[in-house]
XYZ file of C-alpha atoms in Angstrom:
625
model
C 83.576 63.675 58.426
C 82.255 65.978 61.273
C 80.675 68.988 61.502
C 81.452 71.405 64.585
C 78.244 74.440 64.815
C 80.180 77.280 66.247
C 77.053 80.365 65.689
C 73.747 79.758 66.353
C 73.076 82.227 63.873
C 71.706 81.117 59.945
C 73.170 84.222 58.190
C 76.577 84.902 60.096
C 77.482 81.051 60.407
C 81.222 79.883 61.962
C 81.270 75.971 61.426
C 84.327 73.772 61.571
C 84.528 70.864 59.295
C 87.211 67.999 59.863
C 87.407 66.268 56.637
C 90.325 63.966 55.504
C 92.783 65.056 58.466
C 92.492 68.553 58.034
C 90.692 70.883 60.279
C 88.824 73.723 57.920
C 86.548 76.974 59.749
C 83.827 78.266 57.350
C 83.251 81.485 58.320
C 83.570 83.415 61.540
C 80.435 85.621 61.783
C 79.697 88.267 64.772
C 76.084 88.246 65.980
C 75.935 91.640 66.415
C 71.943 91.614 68.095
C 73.295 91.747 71.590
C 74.182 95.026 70.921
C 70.371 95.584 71.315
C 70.326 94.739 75.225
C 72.545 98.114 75.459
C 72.189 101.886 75.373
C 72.933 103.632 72.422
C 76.359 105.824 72.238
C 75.595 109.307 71.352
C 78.620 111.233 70.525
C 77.394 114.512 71.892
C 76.087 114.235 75.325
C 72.381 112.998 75.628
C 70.544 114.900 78.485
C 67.696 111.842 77.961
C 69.739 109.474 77.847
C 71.831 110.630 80.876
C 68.515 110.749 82.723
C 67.450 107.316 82.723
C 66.176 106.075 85.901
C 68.592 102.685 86.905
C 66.452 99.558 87.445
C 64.765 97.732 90.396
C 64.040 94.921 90.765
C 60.439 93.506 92.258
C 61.573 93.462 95.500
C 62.678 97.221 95.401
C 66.653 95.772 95.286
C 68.647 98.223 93.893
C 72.079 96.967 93.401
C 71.655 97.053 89.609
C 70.579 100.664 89.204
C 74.008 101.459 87.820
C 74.808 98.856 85.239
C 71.064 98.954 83.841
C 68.998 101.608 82.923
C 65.259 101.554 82.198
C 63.095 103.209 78.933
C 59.636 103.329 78.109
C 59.071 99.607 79.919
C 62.429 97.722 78.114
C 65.640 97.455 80.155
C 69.175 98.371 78.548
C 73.015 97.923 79.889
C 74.210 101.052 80.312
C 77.527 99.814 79.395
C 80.309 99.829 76.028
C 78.236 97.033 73.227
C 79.133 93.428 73.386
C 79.187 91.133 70.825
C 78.240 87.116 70.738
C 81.357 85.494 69.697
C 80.800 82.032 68.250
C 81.877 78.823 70.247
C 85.477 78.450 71.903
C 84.842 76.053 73.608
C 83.454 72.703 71.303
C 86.680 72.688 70.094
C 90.404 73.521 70.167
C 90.630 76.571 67.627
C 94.646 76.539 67.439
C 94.049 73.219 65.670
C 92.383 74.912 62.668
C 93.686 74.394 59.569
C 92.695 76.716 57.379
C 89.566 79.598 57.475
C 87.202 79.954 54.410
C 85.379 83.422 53.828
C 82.790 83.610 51.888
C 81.458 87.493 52.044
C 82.717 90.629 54.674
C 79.740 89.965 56.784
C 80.720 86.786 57.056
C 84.273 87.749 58.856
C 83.304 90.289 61.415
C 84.673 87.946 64.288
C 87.912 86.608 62.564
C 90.201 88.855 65.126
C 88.821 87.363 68.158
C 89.664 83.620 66.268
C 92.841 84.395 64.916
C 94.409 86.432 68.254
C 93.390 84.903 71.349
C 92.831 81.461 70.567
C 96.373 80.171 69.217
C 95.506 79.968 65.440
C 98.826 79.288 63.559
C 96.901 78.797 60.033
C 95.958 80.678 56.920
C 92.705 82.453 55.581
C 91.538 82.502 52.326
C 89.457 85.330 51.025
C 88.682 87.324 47.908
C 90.408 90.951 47.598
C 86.817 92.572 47.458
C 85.843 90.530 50.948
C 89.851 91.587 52.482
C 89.059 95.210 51.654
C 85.095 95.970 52.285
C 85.512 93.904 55.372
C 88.688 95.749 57.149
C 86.170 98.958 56.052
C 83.646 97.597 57.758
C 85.617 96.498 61.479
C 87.772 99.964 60.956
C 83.713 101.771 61.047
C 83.321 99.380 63.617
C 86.161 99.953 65.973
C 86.140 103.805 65.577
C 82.322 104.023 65.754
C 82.764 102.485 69.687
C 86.719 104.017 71.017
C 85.224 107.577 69.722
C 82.524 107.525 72.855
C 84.449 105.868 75.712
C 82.256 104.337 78.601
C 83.862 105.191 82.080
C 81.724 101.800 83.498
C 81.763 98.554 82.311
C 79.060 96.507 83.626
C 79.173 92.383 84.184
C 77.060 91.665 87.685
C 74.432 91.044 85.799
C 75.939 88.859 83.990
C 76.006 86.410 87.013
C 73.765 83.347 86.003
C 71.512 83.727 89.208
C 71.344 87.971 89.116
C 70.143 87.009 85.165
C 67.347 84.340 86.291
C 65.722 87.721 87.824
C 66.103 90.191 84.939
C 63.325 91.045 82.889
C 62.755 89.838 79.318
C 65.107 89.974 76.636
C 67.921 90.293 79.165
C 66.520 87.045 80.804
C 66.958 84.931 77.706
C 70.482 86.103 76.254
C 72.375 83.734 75.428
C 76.107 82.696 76.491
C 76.248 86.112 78.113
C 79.601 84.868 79.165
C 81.129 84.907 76.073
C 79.947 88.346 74.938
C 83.238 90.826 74.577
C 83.846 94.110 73.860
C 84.843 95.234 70.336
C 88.479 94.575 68.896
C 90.975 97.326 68.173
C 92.455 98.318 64.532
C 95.929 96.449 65.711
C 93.572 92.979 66.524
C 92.141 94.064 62.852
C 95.485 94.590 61.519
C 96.988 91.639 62.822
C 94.303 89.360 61.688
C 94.057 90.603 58.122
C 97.788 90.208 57.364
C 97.101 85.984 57.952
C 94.496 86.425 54.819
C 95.998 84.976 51.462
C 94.129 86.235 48.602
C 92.553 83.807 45.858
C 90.453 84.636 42.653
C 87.516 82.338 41.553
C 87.905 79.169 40.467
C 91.360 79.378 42.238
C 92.253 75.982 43.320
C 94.103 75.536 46.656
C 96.002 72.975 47.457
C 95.571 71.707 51.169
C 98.278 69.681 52.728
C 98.085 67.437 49.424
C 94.680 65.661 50.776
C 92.156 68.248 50.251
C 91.745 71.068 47.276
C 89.646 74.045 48.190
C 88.157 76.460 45.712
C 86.074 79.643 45.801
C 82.946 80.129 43.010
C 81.250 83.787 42.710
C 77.972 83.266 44.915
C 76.176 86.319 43.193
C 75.397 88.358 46.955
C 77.935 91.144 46.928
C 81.713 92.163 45.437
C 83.767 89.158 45.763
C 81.308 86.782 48.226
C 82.056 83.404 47.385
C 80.847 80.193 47.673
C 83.289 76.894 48.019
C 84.286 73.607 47.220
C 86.430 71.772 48.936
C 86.833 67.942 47.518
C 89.581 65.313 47.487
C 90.192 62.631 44.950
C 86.602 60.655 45.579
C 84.411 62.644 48.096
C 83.143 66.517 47.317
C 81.928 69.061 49.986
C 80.322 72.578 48.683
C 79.731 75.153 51.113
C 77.108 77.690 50.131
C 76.827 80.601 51.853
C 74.961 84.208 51.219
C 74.128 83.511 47.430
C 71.570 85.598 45.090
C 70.397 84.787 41.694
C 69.367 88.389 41.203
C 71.013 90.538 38.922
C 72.699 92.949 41.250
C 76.575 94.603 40.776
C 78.576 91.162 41.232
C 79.571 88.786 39.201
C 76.370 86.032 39.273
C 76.502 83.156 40.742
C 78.253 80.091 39.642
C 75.776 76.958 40.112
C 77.356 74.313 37.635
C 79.962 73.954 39.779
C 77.816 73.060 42.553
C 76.539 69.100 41.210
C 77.305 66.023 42.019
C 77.795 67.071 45.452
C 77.786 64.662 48.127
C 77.542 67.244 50.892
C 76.268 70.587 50.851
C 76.047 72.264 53.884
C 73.804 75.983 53.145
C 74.033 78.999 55.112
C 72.905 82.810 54.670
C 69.217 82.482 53.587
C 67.319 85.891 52.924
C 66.385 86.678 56.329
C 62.890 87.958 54.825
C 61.799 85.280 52.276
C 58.011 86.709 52.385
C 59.811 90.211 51.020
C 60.697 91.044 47.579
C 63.705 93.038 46.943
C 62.457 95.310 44.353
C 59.386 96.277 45.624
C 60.973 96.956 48.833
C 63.784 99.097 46.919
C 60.391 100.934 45.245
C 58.892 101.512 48.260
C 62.145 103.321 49.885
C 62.234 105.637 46.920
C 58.557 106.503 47.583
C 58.538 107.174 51.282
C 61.798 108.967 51.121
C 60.238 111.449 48.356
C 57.310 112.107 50.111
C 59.112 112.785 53.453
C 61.101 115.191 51.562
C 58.589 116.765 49.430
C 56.915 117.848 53.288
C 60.180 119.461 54.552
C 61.177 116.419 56.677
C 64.518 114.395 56.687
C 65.302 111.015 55.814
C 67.742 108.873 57.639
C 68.502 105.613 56.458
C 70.791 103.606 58.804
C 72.688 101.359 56.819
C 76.565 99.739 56.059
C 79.090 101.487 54.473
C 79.250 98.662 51.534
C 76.821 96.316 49.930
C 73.056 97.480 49.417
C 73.895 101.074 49.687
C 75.468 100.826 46.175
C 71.889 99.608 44.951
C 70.219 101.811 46.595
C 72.079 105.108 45.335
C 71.586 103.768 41.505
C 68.175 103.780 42.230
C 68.043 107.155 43.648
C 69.928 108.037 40.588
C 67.268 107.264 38.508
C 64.515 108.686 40.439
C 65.935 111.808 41.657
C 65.092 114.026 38.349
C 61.357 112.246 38.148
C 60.371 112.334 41.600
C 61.554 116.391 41.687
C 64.673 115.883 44.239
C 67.032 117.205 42.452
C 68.179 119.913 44.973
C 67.751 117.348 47.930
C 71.487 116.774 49.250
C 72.404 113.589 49.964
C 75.067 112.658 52.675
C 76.896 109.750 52.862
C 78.915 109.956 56.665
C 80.775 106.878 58.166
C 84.863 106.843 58.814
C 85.402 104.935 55.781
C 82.864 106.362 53.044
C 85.433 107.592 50.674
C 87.438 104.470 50.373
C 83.999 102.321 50.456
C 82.793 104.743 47.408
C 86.496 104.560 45.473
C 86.348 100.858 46.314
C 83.288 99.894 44.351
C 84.442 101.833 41.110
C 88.028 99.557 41.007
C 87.039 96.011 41.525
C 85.826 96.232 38.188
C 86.706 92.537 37.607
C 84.117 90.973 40.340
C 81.357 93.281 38.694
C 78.527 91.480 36.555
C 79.153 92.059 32.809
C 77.149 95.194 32.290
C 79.164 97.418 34.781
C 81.858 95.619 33.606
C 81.461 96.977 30.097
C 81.419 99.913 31.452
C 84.618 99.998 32.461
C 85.721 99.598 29.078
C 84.061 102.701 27.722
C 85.318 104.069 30.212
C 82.541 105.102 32.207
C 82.234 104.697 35.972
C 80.908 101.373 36.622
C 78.194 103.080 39.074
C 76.223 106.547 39.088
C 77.183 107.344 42.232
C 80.283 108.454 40.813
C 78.432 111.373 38.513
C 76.206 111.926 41.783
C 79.181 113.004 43.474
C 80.705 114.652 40.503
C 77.223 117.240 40.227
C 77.371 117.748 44.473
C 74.178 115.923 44.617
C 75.925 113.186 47.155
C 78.269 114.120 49.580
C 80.329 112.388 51.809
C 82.409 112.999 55.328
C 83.978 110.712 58.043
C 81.839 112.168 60.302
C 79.307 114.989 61.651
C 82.647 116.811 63.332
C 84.322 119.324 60.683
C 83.264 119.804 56.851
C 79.422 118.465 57.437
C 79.155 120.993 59.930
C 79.062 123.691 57.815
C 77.910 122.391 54.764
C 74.736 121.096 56.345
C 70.973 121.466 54.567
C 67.972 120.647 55.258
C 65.568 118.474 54.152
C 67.954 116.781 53.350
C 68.542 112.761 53.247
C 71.619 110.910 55.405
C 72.993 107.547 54.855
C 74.716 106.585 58.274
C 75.190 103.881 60.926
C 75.442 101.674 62.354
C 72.357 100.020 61.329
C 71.241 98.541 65.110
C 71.152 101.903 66.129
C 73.465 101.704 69.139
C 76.687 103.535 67.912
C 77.859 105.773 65.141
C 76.593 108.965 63.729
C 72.952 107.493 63.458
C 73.138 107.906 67.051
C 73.160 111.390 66.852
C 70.203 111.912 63.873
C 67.795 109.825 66.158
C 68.398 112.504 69.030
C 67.891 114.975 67.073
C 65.247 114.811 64.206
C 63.172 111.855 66.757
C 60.890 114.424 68.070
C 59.772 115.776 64.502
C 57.012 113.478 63.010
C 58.003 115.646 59.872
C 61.066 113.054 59.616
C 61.524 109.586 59.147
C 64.230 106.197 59.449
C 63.551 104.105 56.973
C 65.504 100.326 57.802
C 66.753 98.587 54.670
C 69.115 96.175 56.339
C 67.663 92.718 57.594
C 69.802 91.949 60.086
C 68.220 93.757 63.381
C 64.692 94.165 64.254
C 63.763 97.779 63.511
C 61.188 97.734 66.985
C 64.589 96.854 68.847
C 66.447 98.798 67.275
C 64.091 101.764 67.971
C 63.575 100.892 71.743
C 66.011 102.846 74.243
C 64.518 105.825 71.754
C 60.621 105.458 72.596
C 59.021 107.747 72.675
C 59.254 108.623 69.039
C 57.777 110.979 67.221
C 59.282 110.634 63.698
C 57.761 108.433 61.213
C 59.698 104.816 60.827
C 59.633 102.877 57.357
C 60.576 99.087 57.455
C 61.998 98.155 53.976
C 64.314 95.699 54.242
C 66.432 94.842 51.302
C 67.651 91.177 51.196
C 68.888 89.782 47.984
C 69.773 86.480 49.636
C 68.347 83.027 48.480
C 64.712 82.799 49.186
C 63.319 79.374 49.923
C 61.436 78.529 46.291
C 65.007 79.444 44.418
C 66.429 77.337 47.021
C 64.495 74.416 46.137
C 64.633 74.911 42.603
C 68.932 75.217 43.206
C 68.825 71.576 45.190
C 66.812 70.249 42.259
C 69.475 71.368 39.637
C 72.796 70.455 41.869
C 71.355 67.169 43.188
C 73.572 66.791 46.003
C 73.564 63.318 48.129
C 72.710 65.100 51.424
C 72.208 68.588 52.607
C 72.840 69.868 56.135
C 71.561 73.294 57.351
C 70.697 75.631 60.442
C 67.610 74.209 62.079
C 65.425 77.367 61.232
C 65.759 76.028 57.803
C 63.695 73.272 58.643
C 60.627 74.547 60.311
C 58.553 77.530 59.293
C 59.101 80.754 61.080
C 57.671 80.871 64.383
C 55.481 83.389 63.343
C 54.327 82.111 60.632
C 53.516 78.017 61.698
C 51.112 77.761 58.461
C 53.730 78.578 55.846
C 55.591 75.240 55.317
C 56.771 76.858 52.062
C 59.074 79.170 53.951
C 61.266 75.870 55.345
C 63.903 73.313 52.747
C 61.816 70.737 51.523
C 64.116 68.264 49.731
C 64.598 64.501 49.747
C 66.180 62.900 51.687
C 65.283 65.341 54.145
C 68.079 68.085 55.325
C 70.128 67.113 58.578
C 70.095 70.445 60.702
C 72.110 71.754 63.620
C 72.150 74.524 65.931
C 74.915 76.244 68.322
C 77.302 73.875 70.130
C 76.651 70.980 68.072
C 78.370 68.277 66.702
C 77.493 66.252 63.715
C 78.657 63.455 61.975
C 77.845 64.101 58.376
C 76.158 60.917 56.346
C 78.869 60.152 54.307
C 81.528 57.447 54.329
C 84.674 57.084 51.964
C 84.757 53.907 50.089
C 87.999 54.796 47.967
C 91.184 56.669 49.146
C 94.178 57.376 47.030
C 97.543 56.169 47.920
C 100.892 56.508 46.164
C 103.249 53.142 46.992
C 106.920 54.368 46.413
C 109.172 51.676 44.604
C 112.255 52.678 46.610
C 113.118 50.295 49.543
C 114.140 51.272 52.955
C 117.736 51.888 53.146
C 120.000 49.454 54.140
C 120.937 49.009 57.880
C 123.978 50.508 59.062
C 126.866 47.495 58.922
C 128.743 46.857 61.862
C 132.338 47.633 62.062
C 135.173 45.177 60.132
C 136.372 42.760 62.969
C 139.295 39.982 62.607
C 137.131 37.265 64.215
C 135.767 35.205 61.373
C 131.620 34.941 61.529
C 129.274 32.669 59.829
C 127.912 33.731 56.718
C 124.392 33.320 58.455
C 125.266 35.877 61.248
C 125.077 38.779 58.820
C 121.731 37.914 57.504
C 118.693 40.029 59.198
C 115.770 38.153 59.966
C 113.168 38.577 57.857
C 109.308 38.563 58.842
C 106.643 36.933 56.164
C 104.730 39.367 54.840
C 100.960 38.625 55.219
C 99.597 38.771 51.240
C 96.486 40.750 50.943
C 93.365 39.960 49.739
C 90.377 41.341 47.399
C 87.657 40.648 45.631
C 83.791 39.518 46.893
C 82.160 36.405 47.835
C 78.977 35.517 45.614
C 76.673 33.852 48.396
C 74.751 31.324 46.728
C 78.249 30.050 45.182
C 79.742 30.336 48.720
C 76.464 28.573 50.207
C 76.859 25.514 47.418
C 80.445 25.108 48.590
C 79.573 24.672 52.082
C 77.175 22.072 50.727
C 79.613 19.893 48.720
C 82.003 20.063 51.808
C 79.303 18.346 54.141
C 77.670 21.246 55.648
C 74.069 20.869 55.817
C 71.293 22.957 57.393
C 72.673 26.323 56.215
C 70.601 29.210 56.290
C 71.115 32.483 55.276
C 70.375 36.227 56.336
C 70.332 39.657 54.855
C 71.925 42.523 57.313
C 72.076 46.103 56.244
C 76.148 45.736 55.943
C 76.044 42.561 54.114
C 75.089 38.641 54.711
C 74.839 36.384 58.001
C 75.489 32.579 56.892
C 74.100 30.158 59.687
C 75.321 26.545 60.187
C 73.028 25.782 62.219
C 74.245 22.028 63.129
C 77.950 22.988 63.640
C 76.297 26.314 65.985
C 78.737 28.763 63.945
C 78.334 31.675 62.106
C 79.945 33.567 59.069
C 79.272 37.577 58.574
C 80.305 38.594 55.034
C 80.460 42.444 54.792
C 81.692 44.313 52.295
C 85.426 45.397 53.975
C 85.207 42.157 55.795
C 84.782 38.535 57.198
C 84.238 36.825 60.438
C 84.463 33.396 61.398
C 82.654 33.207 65.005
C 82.661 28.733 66.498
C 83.109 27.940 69.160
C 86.457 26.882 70.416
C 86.753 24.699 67.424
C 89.621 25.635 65.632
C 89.634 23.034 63.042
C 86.695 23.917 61.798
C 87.641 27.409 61.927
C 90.207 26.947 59.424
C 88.891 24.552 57.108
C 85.550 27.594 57.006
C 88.699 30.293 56.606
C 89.728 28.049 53.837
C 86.726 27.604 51.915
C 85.979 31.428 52.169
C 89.409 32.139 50.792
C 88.980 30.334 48.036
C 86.767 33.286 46.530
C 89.244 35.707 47.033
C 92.573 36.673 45.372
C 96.155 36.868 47.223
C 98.734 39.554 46.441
């Protein structure tokens, strides 16, 4: 059983597990931070941005100047976003079996695996993941062909021009596998290989392996998975929350007697809680607005935004915003909003109750219904006119590098009456905020991450019990910035095997049973040879037939075995314990026996007599048939 580490990132994994001949992918996450190393895309034309001085290097070199760009002391490629794909090379990808998804965050990079590397297979996803995640590439792919790039840079790219660049740029890693964004055909083409499955859905695999999807509690339809044969059981977990949020909790009975879990998709902010971080956004967003300034929130067009609009819901009428408009813009809010209100059957139980009334599952609905939320595909058209300020925008793309955020940071930056406030986790806001600097609107980190946090973590492993665990290496060690706090790192026993990007492990496990099905048919008969008048012996038609060798099972008892060797004349024996089994010694006769547990060895020297009256005695203890 072997484990192929594809991402070298702990919340957007892509690993490939080979397990009883069939070749399985779990996951195929897009880092998306090395979007960071480039300028934003504004979709009206940025006399700032446009104004950047190009870079030079120390010794006043200038061949770079066009492909990077420099801001307030950080360095940017002025140049369409790339993305970090995960590994292509560890492994040959067309021999995948099968790829598991476990939540539409976690399947950002499934067109670049299932189009250009030869995949033949099938994916299995929940409808909720399918649908949320083509929302999320279709914001993805418009947000970038809307704002074409005339240049496309790559010299610095060049492992020796890199060696001279100047921090983060330095460090990037496997700049040579960074590629532009896919296109809605890619996305097309990839989602049609997805077959749907429901929880607790069991899949047959090629008749040795059964895979099956349990609700991980993180967000509409995310999934955790089993995938077991007759004697051995795998679970994947990946992005789980045991916080009562709108899915469907999470299933942990299904998780025991385990004897691998490999865990993924930690909170990327264990010291954070989630609700204080969800009060603390409705504060700073009312005071912003209660001084005449804006609020932008750069977010995802699924997922917390739901949360976060239920909460606003509540507080709107308290906190005295009730003629604040809010505006919801990406290319795909309408069917993101519609979306949420249908899957009413991967809600928790309260919304889906609901349902039944029939209410709306979520407020956002009755938000929309009384004007107080709006939303448009973009800033072009309708928004245009129906425009107010103060006023509050959810928008994105959250790393602040494309989309209609673009546009808000131009043009509310230079009013400290305003302010971004980050929820999502998955970019660092001072980053994010860089090619901006300087800024003079306020900035509000509140990130929002109902993931697994290390102490529910523990308390999970204690409950499941499984026989090993394997995990990202920054699961093992405390945060970098934070050496002191071992409690922020898996403590379990025995302790968790880790791996990072381009890794391959070989997971502690070995089969002891396998399950075979002997057919009673025989072989058909061979082919007889054509009647002939010349008479034959009765013997000549008869095909020669090989002994077949008998097979053997059972154990041999040692001190029984030892006490044989006695009565037969064999003095001097000594015995030794080995971590596979038993060393017997005859010391006088120089030979030795190894009894393991699959197996026996006879090693004298060039004395085959004794050789086979030792075989002899050893089979003795065993059973022929």
């Amino acid at each position: 059983m072997k484990l192929y580490c594809l991402s070298g990132h702990p919340t957007l994994p892509c690993n490939v597990l080979k397990f009883k001949s069939t070749t399985i992918m779990l996951d195929c996450g897009l880092d998306m931070t090395s979007t960071l190393n480039f300028l934003p895309l504004p979709l009206v034309q940025s006399p700032r941005l446009s104004k950047l001085p190009g870079w030079v290097l120390k010794d006043g070199s200038t061949f770079l100047d066009k492909e990077l760009k420099e801001c307030s002391g950080h360095v940017f490629v002025d140049s369409v976003p790339e993305f970090c794909l995960p590994e292509t090379e560890l492994l040959d990808l067309s021999t995948v079996d099968v790829i598991l998804i476990s939540n539409y965050h976690c399947m950002m990079a499934l067109p670049y695996i299932t189009e250009y590397t030869g995949f033949t297979g099938t994916v299995y996803a929940t409808e909720p993941t399918v649908q949320i995640g083509r929302l999320l590439m279709e914001e993805l792919v418009n947000s970038i062909e809307r704002v074409p790039k005339a240049q496309s840079a790559s010299m610095w790219k060049n492992k020796e021009v890199q060696r001279l660049l100047p921090v983060p740029l330095k460090d990037a890693v496997e700049v040579s596998m960074w590629r532009k964004c896919y296109t809605m055909p890619e996305v097309n083409a990839a989602l049609s290989k997805i077959q749907l499955v429901g929880y607790s859905q069991k899949i047959e695999l090629f008749g040795a392996v059964q895979v099956t999807p349990l609700s991980s509690g993180y967000a509409l339809g995310s999934s955790n998975w089993i995938i077991q044969s007759h004697y051995e059981k795998v679970s994947y977990v990946s992005g789980s929350s045991l916080l009562t949020t709108h899915p469907q909790p999470m299933d942990q009975a299904s998780l025991k007697n385990s004897d691998v879990l490999i865990l993924t998709g930690l909170t990327q902010i264990p010291t954070a809680n989630p609700d204080g971080m969800v009060g603390e956004f409705c504060s700073n967003l009312a005071m912003t607005v209660r001084n005449g300034g804006n609020v932008l929130v750069p977010c995802y067009p699924s997922g917390v935004i739901y949360d976060l609009l239920e909460c606003l819901y509540q507080y709107i009428d308290s906190a005295g915003l009730s003629n604040v408009p809010f505006y919801f813009i990406s290319p795909v809010a309408n069917s993101s909003l519609e979306f949420s209100q249908i899957f009413a059957e991967w809600l928790c139980h309260n919304k889906q109750t609901k349902v039944y009334l029939p209410e709306p599952p979520f407020p956002h609905a009755e938000l929309i219904q009384t004007n107080k939320l709006k939303h448009y595909p973009s800033i072009h058209g309708d928004f245009s006119n129906d425009f107010k300020q103060p006023c509050v925008v959810f928008t994105g793309h959250p790393s602040l590098r494309f989309g209609d955020v673009v546009h808000f940071m131009e043009l509310w930056g230079k009013s400290s009456l305003n302010t971004v406030i980050f929820t999502e986790p998955d970019f660092s806001y001072l980053d994010a905020l860089a090619p901006y600097q300087p800024l003079a609107m306020k900035c509000v980190y509140c990130p929002i991450d109902t993931r697994l946090n290390f102490i529910q973590v523990s308390k999970l492993l204690k409950e499941v019990q499984p026989l090993h665990v394997v995990c990202p290496e920054q699961y093992t060690q405390p945060p970098p910035t934070q050496s002191h706090r071992t409690d922020l790192m898996i403590d379990c026993q025995p302790p968790p095997m880790s791996y990072r990007r381009a890794e391959v492990l070989t997971l502690p496990y070995k089969r002891r049973y396998e399950k075979i099905e002997i057919m009673p048919e025989l072989p058909p008969k061979p082919p007889q040879p054509p009647a002939s008048k010349k008479r034959k012996r009765v013997n000549d038609d008869v095909p020669e037939c090989k002994a077949l060798k008998p097979l053997l099972s059972g154990s041999i008892p040692v001190d029984q075995f030892v006490q044989t060797l006695e009565k037969h004349g064999f003095s001097d024996v000594k015995v030794e314990d080995t971590a596979k089994g038993h060393i017997v010694l005859l010391q006088e006769a120089e030979t030795l026996i190894q009894i393991e547990e699959d197996s026996t060895h006879i090693i004298c020297d060039n004395d085959e007599p004794l050789r086979v009256k030792l075989r002899d005695l050893v089979l003795k203890f065993l059973q022929k048939f």
